Each structure stands twice: as structure tokens, then as C-alpha cells.
Coordinates of C-alpha atoms in Angstrom, one line a residue:
M1 CA -5.2 -16.3 21.8
S2 CA -5.7 -13.0 20.5
F3 CA -2.5 -10.7 19.4
L4 CA -3.3 -8.3 22.3
L5 CA -3.2 -10.6 25.0
V6 CA -0.2 -12.1 24.2
F7 CA 1.6 -8.7 23.5
A8 CA 0.2 -7.9 27.3
I9 CA 1.8 -11.0 28.7
V10 CA 5.5 -10.7 26.8
L11 CA 5.1 -6.9 28.4
A12 CA 4.1 -8.0 31.8
I13 CA 7.3 -10.6 31.3
G14 CA 9.8 -7.6 30.6
L15 CA 8.5 -5.6 33.3
A16 CA 8.8 -8.2 35.5
A17 CA 12.4 -8.5 34.1
F18 CA 13.4 -4.8 34.7
V19 CA 12.1 -5.1 37.9
L20 CA 14.3 -8.5 38.8
G21 CA 17.1 -6.9 36.8
R22 CA 17.1 -3.6 38.8
Q23 CA 17.2 -5.5 42.0
R24 CA 20.1 -7.6 40.8
A25 CA 22.1 -4.9 39.9
R26 CA 21.8 -3.2 43.2
A27 CA 22.4 -6.2 45.2
Q28 CA 26.1 -6.9 43.2
D29 CA 27.1 -3.4 43.9
D30 CA 28.8 -4.0 47.2
G31 CA 31.3 -1.2 47.0
T32 CA 34.3 -3.4 45.6
V33 CA 33.7 -3.0 42.1
K34 CA 32.9 0.5 40.2
P35 CA 29.7 -0.4 38.1
H36 CA 29.4 0.8 34.6
S37 CA 26.2 1.5 34.5
R38 CA 23.2 2.1 36.9
A39 CA 20.8 -0.1 38.3
H40 CA 18.4 1.0 36.0
Y41 CA 20.2 0.6 32.9
H42 CA 20.7 -3.2 34.1
G43 CA 16.5 -3.1 34.3
W44 CA 15.8 -1.8 30.8
W45 CA 18.2 -4.0 29.1
A46 CA 16.6 -7.1 30.8
F47 CA 13.1 -5.5 29.6
L48 CA 14.4 -5.3 26.1
T49 CA 15.7 -8.7 25.8
A50 CA 12.2 -10.0 26.5
V51 CA 9.9 -7.7 25.1
I52 CA 12.4 -6.7 21.2
P53 CA 12.6 -10.2 20.0
A54 CA 9.1 -11.5 20.9
V55 CA 7.3 -8.1 19.7
L56 CA 9.4 -8.9 16.1
F57 CA 8.2 -12.3 15.8
L58 CA 4.8 -11.4 16.5
A59 CA 5.0 -8.6 14.0
A60 CA 6.7 -11.5 11.2
W61 CA 4.4 -14.1 12.3
D62 CA 1.0 -11.8 11.6
T63 CA 2.2 -10.8 8.3
G64 CA 3.0 -14.1 7.3
A65 CA 0.2 -16.1 8.9
S66 CA -1.8 -13.4 6.8
A67 CA -0.3 -14.4 3.5
Y68 CA -0.8 -18.0 4.7
L69 CA -4.2 -17.7 5.2
N70 CA -5.2 -16.2 2.4
R71 CA -3.6 -18.3 0.3
H72 CA -5.4 -21.3 2.0
I73 CA -8.6 -19.4 1.7
H74 CA -7.8 -19.0 -2.2
S75 CA -6.7 -22.7 -3.0
A76 CA -10.2 -24.0 -0.7
L77 CA -12.4 -22.3 -3.3
P78 CA -14.7 -24.1 -6.3
A79 CA -12.6 -24.5 -9.3
D80 CA -15.1 -22.6 -11.2
V81 CA -14.5 -19.4 -8.9
A82 CA -10.4 -19.8 -9.0
D83 CA -10.7 -19.9 -12.5
G84 CA -12.4 -17.1 -13.2
T85 CA -11.5 -13.5 -13.1
V86 CA -9.0 -12.2 -10.6
A87 CA -11.6 -9.6 -9.4
H88 CA -14.1 -12.5 -8.9
E89 CA -12.0 -14.5 -6.8
D90 CA -10.8 -11.9 -4.8
L91 CA -14.5 -10.9 -4.1
A92 CA -15.2 -14.6 -2.8
A93 CA -12.2 -14.7 -0.8
G94 CA -13.3 -11.2 1.0
L95 CA -16.6 -12.9 1.4
V96 CA -15.6 -16.0 2.9
K97 CA -12.9 -13.9 5.7
S98 CA -16.4 -11.6 6.5
L99 CA -18.2 -14.7 6.9
A100 CA -15.4 -16.3 9.0
G101 CA -15.2 -13.2 11.3
G102 CA -18.8 -13.1 12.1
M103 CA -18.5 -16.8 12.4
R104 CA -16.2 -16.0 15.4
R105 CA -19.2 -14.4 17.5
L106 CA -21.4 -17.9 17.7
D107 CA -21.4 -19.6 20.8
A108 CA -19.7 -23.2 21.1
K109 CA -23.3 -24.5 20.8
D110 CA -24.4 -22.9 17.6
L111 CA -20.5 -23.7 16.2
A112 CA -21.2 -27.3 17.0
A113 CA -24.6 -27.8 14.6
L114 CA -23.5 -25.2 12.3
P115 CA -25.9 -25.3 9.3
S116 CA -24.9 -26.0 5.3
S117 CA -26.7 -23.5 4.0
F118 CA -26.3 -19.7 4.6
A119 CA -29.9 -18.9 4.4
E120 CA -30.2 -21.2 7.9
L121 CA -27.0 -19.3 8.9
Q122 CA -27.8 -15.9 8.2
P123 CA -30.8 -15.4 10.9
K124 CA -28.3 -17.0 13.7
L125 CA -25.5 -14.2 12.5
A126 CA -28.1 -11.3 12.6
A127 CA -29.2 -12.3 16.3
K128 CA -25.4 -11.4 16.9
G129 CA -25.2 -8.0 15.2
V130 CA -23.5 -9.6 12.1
A131 CA -24.3 -8.7 8.7
L132 CA -23.3 -10.1 5.5
A133 CA -23.6 -9.6 2.1
P134 CA -26.3 -11.9 0.9
D135 CA -23.8 -12.7 -1.9
T136 CA -22.6 -15.4 0.3
K137 CA -22.9 -18.4 -0.9
D138 CA -23.5 -22.1 1.1
Y139 CA -20.0 -23.6 -0.1
M140 CA -18.2 -20.8 2.1
I141 CA -19.1 -22.0 5.3
P142 CA -16.8 -24.7 5.5
I143 CA -14.1 -22.8 4.0
A144 CA -14.9 -20.5 6.6
A145 CA -14.6 -22.7 9.6
E146 CA -11.6 -24.2 8.2
A147 CA -10.4 -21.1 8.1
N148 CA -11.4 -20.3 11.4
R149 CA -9.4 -23.2 12.8
V150 CA -6.4 -22.7 10.9
S151 CA -6.3 -19.4 12.4
D152 CA -6.6 -20.3 15.7
R153 CA -3.6 -22.7 15.3
L154 CA -1.5 -20.5 13.9
D155 CA -2.5 -17.8 16.7
L156 CA -1.6 -20.6 19.3
I157 CA 1.9 -21.1 17.9
A158 CA 2.6 -17.6 17.6
A159 CA 1.6 -17.1 21.4
I160 CA 3.6 -20.1 22.6
V161 CA 6.6 -18.7 20.3
S162 CA 6.6 -15.2 21.4
I163 CA 5.9 -16.1 25.1
G164 CA 9.0 -18.4 24.9
L165 CA 11.3 -16.1 23.3
A166 CA 10.3 -13.2 25.7
L167 CA 11.1 -15.7 28.5
V168 CA 14.6 -16.8 27.3
G169 CA 15.1 -13.5 26.5
A170 CA 14.3 -11.9 30.1
V171 CA 16.6 -15.3 31.5
Y172 CA 19.8 -14.0 29.1
G173 CA 19.1 -10.3 30.0
L174 CA 19.3 -11.5 34.0
S175 CA 22.3 -13.9 33.3
R176 CA 24.6 -11.1 31.8
I177 CA 24.2 -8.3 34.5
S178 CA 27.3 -7.6 36.6
P179 CA 28.7 -4.8 37.7
R180 CA 31.0 -4.2 34.7
S181 CA 28.7 -5.2 32.1
R182 CA 28.3 -2.2 29.5
A183 CA 24.2 -2.3 30.1
R184 CA 23.7 1.4 29.6
N185 CA 25.5 1.1 26.0
N186 CA 23.6 -1.7 25.2
V187 CA 20.3 0.6 26.0
E188 CA 21.5 3.5 24.4
K189 CA 22.8 1.6 21.0
V190 CA 19.0 -0.3 21.2
M191 CA 17.3 3.5 21.2
L192 CA 19.9 4.8 18.2
W193 CA 18.5 2.0 16.3
G194 CA 14.5 2.4 17.3
L195 CA 14.8 6.4 16.6
L196 CA 16.9 5.1 12.9
G197 CA 14.1 3.1 12.4
A198 CA 11.5 5.4 13.3
S199 CA 13.1 8.1 10.6
T200 CA 13.3 5.2 8.3
I201 CA 9.5 4.5 8.7
A202 CA 9.2 8.2 8.1
I203 CA 11.0 9.0 5.0
L204 CA 9.5 5.3 3.3
T205 CA 5.9 6.4 4.0
T206 CA 6.6 9.5 2.2
I207 CA 8.2 7.7 -0.5
G208 CA 4.8 5.0 -0.9
I209 CA 2.4 8.1 -0.7
V210 CA 4.4 9.8 -3.7
L211 CA 4.5 6.5 -5.5
S212 CA 0.9 5.5 -5.4
M213 CA 0.3 8.9 -6.9
L214 CA 2.8 8.6 -9.4
F215 CA 2.1 5.7 -11.3
Q216 CA -2.1 6.6 -11.2
T217 CA -0.5 10.0 -12.6
I218 CA 1.6 8.2 -15.4
A219 CA -1.7 5.9 -16.4
F220 CA -3.9 9.6 -16.6
F221 CA -0.7 10.9 -18.7
E222 CA -1.3 8.0 -21.0
K223 CA -4.8 9.1 -22.0
V224 CA -4.7 12.8 -21.7
P225 CA -1.8 15.0 -22.8
M226 CA 0.3 16.7 -20.4
T227 CA 0.0 19.8 -22.4
S228 CA -4.0 19.9 -22.1
F229 CA -3.8 19.3 -18.2
F230 CA -1.0 21.6 -17.6
F231 CA -2.1 24.5 -19.9
G232 CA -5.7 23.9 -20.3
T233 CA -8.3 26.7 -18.9
V234 CA -11.0 24.7 -18.8
W235 CA -12.2 22.3 -16.4
D236 CA -14.6 20.2 -17.5
P237 CA -14.3 16.6 -16.9
R238 CA -18.0 15.3 -17.6
F239 CA -18.5 12.9 -15.2
A240 CA -18.8 9.3 -16.4
A241 CA -20.8 7.0 -13.8
A242 CA -19.4 3.1 -13.8
G243 CA -19.9 1.5 -17.4
S244 CA -21.3 4.2 -18.9
G245 CA -18.5 4.9 -21.0
G246 CA -18.9 8.5 -20.8
A247 CA -17.0 11.7 -22.8
E248 CA -13.4 12.2 -21.6
G249 CA -13.8 16.0 -20.9
Q250 CA -11.5 18.5 -20.6
F251 CA -9.0 18.6 -17.5
G252 CA -7.4 22.2 -17.3
L253 CA -5.2 22.6 -14.5
I254 CA -4.7 26.6 -14.6
P255 CA -8.1 27.3 -13.4
L256 CA -8.1 25.3 -10.1
L257 CA -4.4 26.5 -9.7
A258 CA -5.2 30.1 -10.1
G259 CA -8.2 29.5 -7.4
T260 CA -5.7 28.2 -5.2
L261 CA -3.3 30.7 -5.4
Y262 CA -5.8 33.0 -5.6
I263 CA -8.2 32.0 -2.2
A264 CA -4.4 31.5 -0.2
F265 CA -3.3 35.2 -1.4
V266 CA -6.7 36.6 -0.2
A267 CA -6.3 34.6 3.3
L268 CA -2.6 35.5 4.0
L269 CA -3.7 39.3 3.7
V270 CA -5.8 38.7 6.7
A271 CA -3.7 36.6 8.3
V272 CA -0.1 37.9 8.2
P273 CA -0.6 41.5 9.5
V274 CA -3.1 40.5 12.1
G275 CA -0.8 37.8 13.1
L276 CA 2.5 39.7 13.2
M277 CA 1.4 42.7 14.7
S278 CA -0.3 40.1 17.5
A279 CA 3.2 38.7 17.7
V280 CA 5.3 42.0 18.2
Y281 CA 2.6 42.9 21.1
M282 CA 2.4 39.7 23.2
S283 CA 6.7 39.3 22.6
E284 CA 7.5 42.8 23.2
Y285 CA 4.7 44.8 24.8
A286 CA 2.3 42.8 26.6
A287 CA 2.8 42.1 30.2
P288 CA 3.2 38.6 31.6
K289 CA -0.2 38.1 33.3
V290 CA -1.8 39.8 29.6
R291 CA 0.6 37.7 27.5
A292 CA -0.6 34.4 29.8
V293 CA -4.2 35.1 29.1
V294 CA -3.9 36.4 25.6
K295 CA -1.7 33.9 23.7
P296 CA -3.7 31.0 24.9
A297 CA -6.9 32.7 23.9
L298 CA -5.4 33.5 20.3
E299 CA -3.9 29.6 19.7
L300 CA -7.5 28.4 20.5
L301 CA -8.7 29.3 17.3
A302 CA -6.2 26.9 15.7
G303 CA -8.4 24.2 17.4
I304 CA -11.3 25.0 16.0
P305 CA -12.3 22.5 13.3
T306 CA -12.1 23.6 9.7
I307 CA -15.8 22.8 9.0
V308 CA -16.8 25.1 12.0
Y309 CA -15.0 27.7 10.0
G310 CA -16.6 26.7 6.7
I311 CA -20.1 26.6 8.3
F312 CA -19.6 30.3 9.5
A313 CA -18.9 31.8 6.2
L314 CA -21.7 29.7 4.6
V315 CA -24.4 30.9 7.0
T316 CA -23.1 34.2 8.6
L317 CA -20.0 35.8 6.3
G318 CA -21.0 35.0 2.7
P319 CA -24.8 36.1 3.2
F320 CA -23.8 39.2 5.1
L321 CA -20.9 40.4 2.5
R322 CA -23.7 39.8 0.3
D323 CA -26.4 42.2 2.1
I324 CA -23.8 44.8 2.4
S325 CA -23.2 45.0 -0.9
A326 CA -26.6 44.8 -1.9
A327 CA -27.1 47.8 0.0
L328 CA -24.4 49.6 -1.1
A329 CA -25.0 48.7 -5.1
G330 CA -28.8 49.9 -4.5
G331 CA -30.6 46.4 -4.7
T332 CA -28.4 44.3 -7.0
P333 CA -25.3 42.5 -4.7
F334 CA -21.7 42.7 -6.4
I335 CA -20.2 40.2 -4.2
Q336 CA -21.7 36.6 -4.2
A337 CA -22.5 34.6 -0.6
Q338 CA -19.7 32.2 -1.9
S339 CA -16.6 33.9 -2.9
I340 CA -12.9 34.2 -3.0
L341 CA -13.4 37.3 -0.7
T342 CA -15.6 35.4 1.7
A343 CA -13.0 32.0 1.6
G344 CA -9.9 34.1 1.9
L345 CA -11.3 36.0 5.2
V346 CA -12.3 33.4 6.8
M347 CA -9.5 31.3 6.1
G348 CA -7.3 34.3 7.4
V349 CA -8.8 34.2 10.6
M350 CA -7.8 30.3 10.9
L351 CA -4.4 31.3 9.7
I352 CA -4.0 34.0 12.3
P353 CA -2.9 31.5 15.2
V354 CA -0.3 29.9 13.1
V355 CA 1.3 33.0 12.0
S356 CA 1.3 34.6 15.2
S357 CA 3.0 31.5 17.4
L358 CA 5.8 31.2 14.8
S359 CA 6.4 34.8 14.6
D360 CA 6.5 35.4 18.5
D361 CA 8.6 32.4 19.1
I362 CA 10.7 33.7 16.5
I363 CA 10.9 37.4 17.8
T364 CA 11.4 35.9 21.3
A365 CA 14.6 34.3 20.0
V366 CA 16.2 37.3 19.2
P367 CA 19.2 37.9 21.4
R368 CA 18.5 39.9 24.1
A369 CA 21.4 42.3 23.3
M370 CA 20.3 43.3 20.2
R371 CA 17.3 45.1 21.8
D372 CA 19.7 46.5 25.2
G373 CA 22.4 47.8 22.6
S374 CA 19.9 49.4 20.7
L375 CA 17.6 51.0 23.6
G376 CA 21.0 51.9 25.0
L377 CA 22.3 53.9 22.1
G378 CA 18.9 56.0 22.5
A379 CA 16.6 54.5 20.1
T380 CA 13.1 53.9 21.3
R381 CA 11.0 51.1 21.7
S382 CA 9.4 51.4 18.8
E383 CA 12.4 52.1 16.5
T384 CA 13.9 49.2 17.7
I385 CA 11.1 47.2 17.2
K386 CA 11.1 48.5 13.4
R387 CA 15.0 49.0 13.0
V388 CA 16.8 46.3 14.8
I389 CA 14.1 43.2 16.0
L390 CA 11.9 42.7 12.7
P391 CA 14.9 43.1 10.1
A392 CA 16.7 40.2 12.5
A393 CA 13.6 38.0 12.5
L394 CA 12.9 38.7 9.2
P395 CA 14.4 35.4 8.0
G396 CA 12.4 33.3 10.6
I397 CA 9.2 35.6 9.7
V398 CA 9.5 34.8 6.2
G399 CA 10.0 31.0 6.6
A400 CA 6.5 31.3 8.9
I401 CA 4.5 32.9 6.0
L402 CA 5.6 30.2 3.6
L403 CA 4.4 27.7 6.4
T404 CA 1.1 29.1 6.6
A405 CA 1.1 29.6 2.9
S406 CA 1.4 25.9 2.4
R407 CA -1.4 25.5 5.3
A408 CA -3.7 27.3 3.3
I409 CA -3.5 26.0 -0.1
G410 CA -4.1 22.6 1.1
E411 CA -7.6 23.6 2.8
T412 CA -10.6 21.9 2.0
M413 CA -13.8 22.3 3.5
I414 CA -13.8 26.0 4.0
V415 CA -13.3 26.7 0.2
V416 CA -16.1 24.2 -0.2
L417 CA -18.7 26.0 2.0
A418 CA -17.2 29.8 1.6
A419 CA -16.2 29.6 -2.2
G420 CA -17.7 26.5 -4.3
V421 CA -16.9 24.0 -6.4
A422 CA -17.2 26.4 -10.0
A423 CA -14.0 26.2 -11.4
N424 CA -14.0 29.9 -12.7
L425 CA -11.1 31.6 -14.1
T426 CA -11.3 35.4 -12.8
L427 CA -9.7 38.3 -11.1
N428 CA -12.7 39.5 -9.8
P429 CA -12.3 38.5 -5.8
F430 CA -16.2 38.5 -5.0
E431 CA -17.0 36.0 -7.6
A432 CA -16.5 32.1 -6.8
M433 CA -13.3 29.8 -7.7
T434 CA -12.2 26.5 -6.3
T435 CA -9.3 25.0 -5.3
I436 CA -7.4 21.8 -6.0
T437 CA -8.5 19.6 -3.2
V438 CA -12.1 20.6 -3.9
K439 CA -12.0 18.9 -7.3
I440 CA -9.7 15.9 -5.8
V441 CA -12.6 15.3 -3.6
N442 CA -15.0 15.7 -6.4
Q443 CA -13.3 13.2 -8.5
L444 CA -13.4 10.3 -6.0
T445 CA -16.6 10.7 -5.1
G446 CA -19.2 8.7 -6.3
D447 CA -19.8 5.8 -8.3
L448 CA -16.6 6.1 -10.7
E449 CA -14.4 3.7 -12.4
F450 CA -10.8 4.3 -11.3
N451 CA -9.5 3.7 -14.7
T452 CA -11.1 6.2 -16.5
P453 CA -9.7 10.0 -17.1
Q454 CA -12.5 11.6 -14.3
T455 CA -11.0 9.6 -11.5
L456 CA -7.2 9.7 -12.4
V457 CA -7.1 13.3 -12.7
A458 CA -7.3 13.5 -8.9
F459 CA -3.9 12.1 -8.8
A460 CA -2.1 14.0 -11.2
L461 CA -4.0 16.8 -9.1
G462 CA -2.9 15.5 -6.2
I463 CA 1.1 15.3 -7.0
T464 CA 0.8 18.7 -8.1
L465 CA -0.2 20.0 -5.0
F466 CA 2.1 17.9 -3.5
A467 CA 5.0 19.3 -5.6
L468 CA 3.6 23.0 -4.6
T469 CA 3.7 22.5 -1.2
L470 CA 6.4 20.2 -1.1
V471 CA 9.0 23.3 -2.7
M472 CA 7.4 25.8 -0.2
N473 CA 8.2 24.4 2.8
I474 CA 12.0 23.1 1.5
V475 CA 12.1 26.9 0.7
A476 CA 10.7 27.9 4.1
L477 CA 12.4 25.3 6.4
Y478 CA 15.5 26.5 4.4
I479 CA 15.0 30.3 5.6
V480 CA 14.2 28.9 9.0
R481 CA 17.4 26.9 9.2
K482 CA 19.7 29.8 8.1
Y483 CA 17.8 31.8 10.7
R484 CA 18.9 29.5 13.4
E485 CA 22.5 28.7 12.2
Q486 CA 23.0 33.0 12.5
Y487 CA 21.4 33.3 16.1
E488 CA 22.5 29.9 17.9

């Protein structure tokens, strides 16, 4: 019995408990005793007592069953495989798992007459659309068949216990229904723990991401000095294919960091003025009908995939700027098709709706009394905007700009297509540069060993970028929070 089917049965039991609990609570409400909770709270409490224990058991059982099945497969491997390297043993266990998954597609007749050699079994699996690695051995067939039988037994036990827990929980929840039972408090307490659990998962996920990069970064700095990375001005990793033992190379961060900040700065020069002015227009000047059309149309830009912006820069804007510069210079272009200017312009267009939407909400949040007071003292609308509204909304606007800047720093596809992958160090916006995110992709792409500096440097770049954006987000959130506390 599959996990989804068991979950559906448990959910159906919970829904039945909800309906029965609500009906029972209504039936007991005869007016003689004032009920503590409404009927639907009793229904939800019966639903929760039926579903939560069963789902928690399913999750715990699935984790434990996976570990048990993995250990069972490892113990069934031949002695020569089990005594080999860990990588060789894990590879053999992975092949067994793949074979077991493919055998699931065979019908009962084929399973009853299961061949003993993989050469005979492979055509039957191929007929079912299952493609397995040619390294699969004959001895793996009985191990995979036994693994499927063990998995079926574990799934059956999980189904029986889960459905039993759901039924017991439903009966318990229904038996506790009475006019003075505190069903509402119980439901709210469960929801509080659920919200706390969701927050904990988010925090633990962030910690896990940081730790996953941190350990690899430490391994990188054991091979490359930190001073060479953070203060180096040359990026020449000298890619080494897996097993080739290539040269170490140079891993200077400064060209990548300069390119990241330079392109983000150009993008903000485009996005901030246009986005801010459009926000002022929509919040202060536009009629309701115009705002209802312009605001969704402007925010539509945010829904366009970044790869589309990159293609536009590569095919249209980059060649256009190159040809314009060639015409102005008399034949020799001084603007490259892939340049900082091209990437910054396209990225700025992409970020316009971000600045506009955030700034519009912030400007709209300025108290109406401040506008009316300024206009009542004789100021014009433009003077009110310049001297009252924008200064009042400035902390929130600065926070919006910082959030937009962190979005620009993390962009990858536009930079790849519009600015190239050359790690140059230049102040000329008409030349090509690249960013940290692009090099992270480059270092993790291809047939490379994961214990070489050429690959480990991607984690050092990633944690550097994470720290940079984290600081910007913290500053932005602090400014926005201070703004909200001032006017709420």
C-alpha cells in the first residue's frame, strides 16, 4: 500500500471525524448549558486527533524504514563488495535500489519467472520503459527482489498502524466532545505549535544551507590562502578534469566582486529613478482607473523569466548598442555587445517593478493627515510630494532599494548572456565583466572532482555572496521596520 493511499485514507478518516464531531456538538447544544466552543471547533479537534498522530507516525516510519532497507541491502551484498571502498559499496547499493524500482513495473507473471541473469532481465525491463546502468550484476537480482518484499512488508505494517492510529484518534476526539470541553483552546494550541514548527523548519533550513557551504569553504581555504582569495586581483582557476591532477590556478575574488557590484550599480541607476517616479505617479497623480491598469501592467515585467531578459540583451540590445557606437565612432565600436552597460540596462528594466511596487506601498502608507496638512497650509501637490511625502517615506524607500540591490547581486542568467563570463577588472562600463553567481555556475559545471580547489571555490564564492546579501537584507529590514514603527 503506497504512502499516498494511506495518507488519503487517514485524511478521509479525519474528515469523517470532523463531520461527526460537528454534528455531535450541535446535537448536545440544547440550550441548557452554555457551550465553551462552537461546533466546528469540536469537529476540528476530532480531525486533528485523528490525523496528526497517524501522519507523524507515517513520517517517522518512512524515515526509519528507508534506513532499515538501506542497511538490509548493504548487508546482503557479497563479501568482496562489502569489503571494498565505501564508494564502491554505495554504488552497488544504488544499482540494487534502481533495479528494485524497475522490477516494480513487471507484472506478476514476469516476477514469478524472474531470470537469474541481468542479460535476460534487461529486455523485459526495457519493454516497460526502464533503463538501467550496464554495470548491474546478476547477483543483484535476488537482492533487489528481497528488498522489494521487505519494503512491501514495511509498507503494510505502516498502513495498518497508521489507519489504526487514525481510527483510535477519531474515537478519542469524538468521545471528548461535551458542551464545556475546551475544543477551541486545544485547536488554537495545536495551530500555535504548527506555526512554531514551520518557523523552526525555516530557521533550520537556513542554518543547514550555511553549514553545507561552510564546511566546503573551510576545505577550500585549507588548500588556498584566504589572503589570495579575498585580496587577489586575478581569476584564473585553470580547470582540471576529474582525475587529471591539474594546476591549482589563481582565485582572486576582487574581479568578481567588482563586476557584481558594478553591474548591480548600473541596474539600480536604471531601476530606482524609473521605479520611484512611477510609484509617485501611481500613488499621487493617477486616477483610480488608470492605476488599475498601469500598476498590473508594470508588475507584469516581474513575471517575465530572467532568461528571456538575457536573450533580449544578447539578440537585440547588445548588438544595437554595439552598432550605435560603431556609427558614432566611424566604424570601430567602443561598446561591446556583451558589456556592463548592456547587462545593467536589462537588469534595471527587470527590477523596475520591484522598486515601483515596494515604493508605491510605502508612499501609500504615509498618513493622509500629513498630505492634508501640507495642502491646507497652501503647499502645492508637487511641493507636498517633495517636502512632506518623500521625506516621510524615505526610510522605507531606502529599504526597498537595498532589497532590490540584493536581488540584482544574485542575478545570473542576464549576466551570462549580456555581460559574458570574462573576469575582468575595469572601470569602463562599455567592456565585459562577470559576477560571482556566474562563476559559481561555471565552477560546478563539467566533469570535475569535488575535492579540488577548482570546485571548492564555488562554495567560498557562495558563502561570500550569502554574507553580502544577508547584510544588505538585514539593513533593509531594519530600516523598513523602523519606518513602520514610526507610523503605525
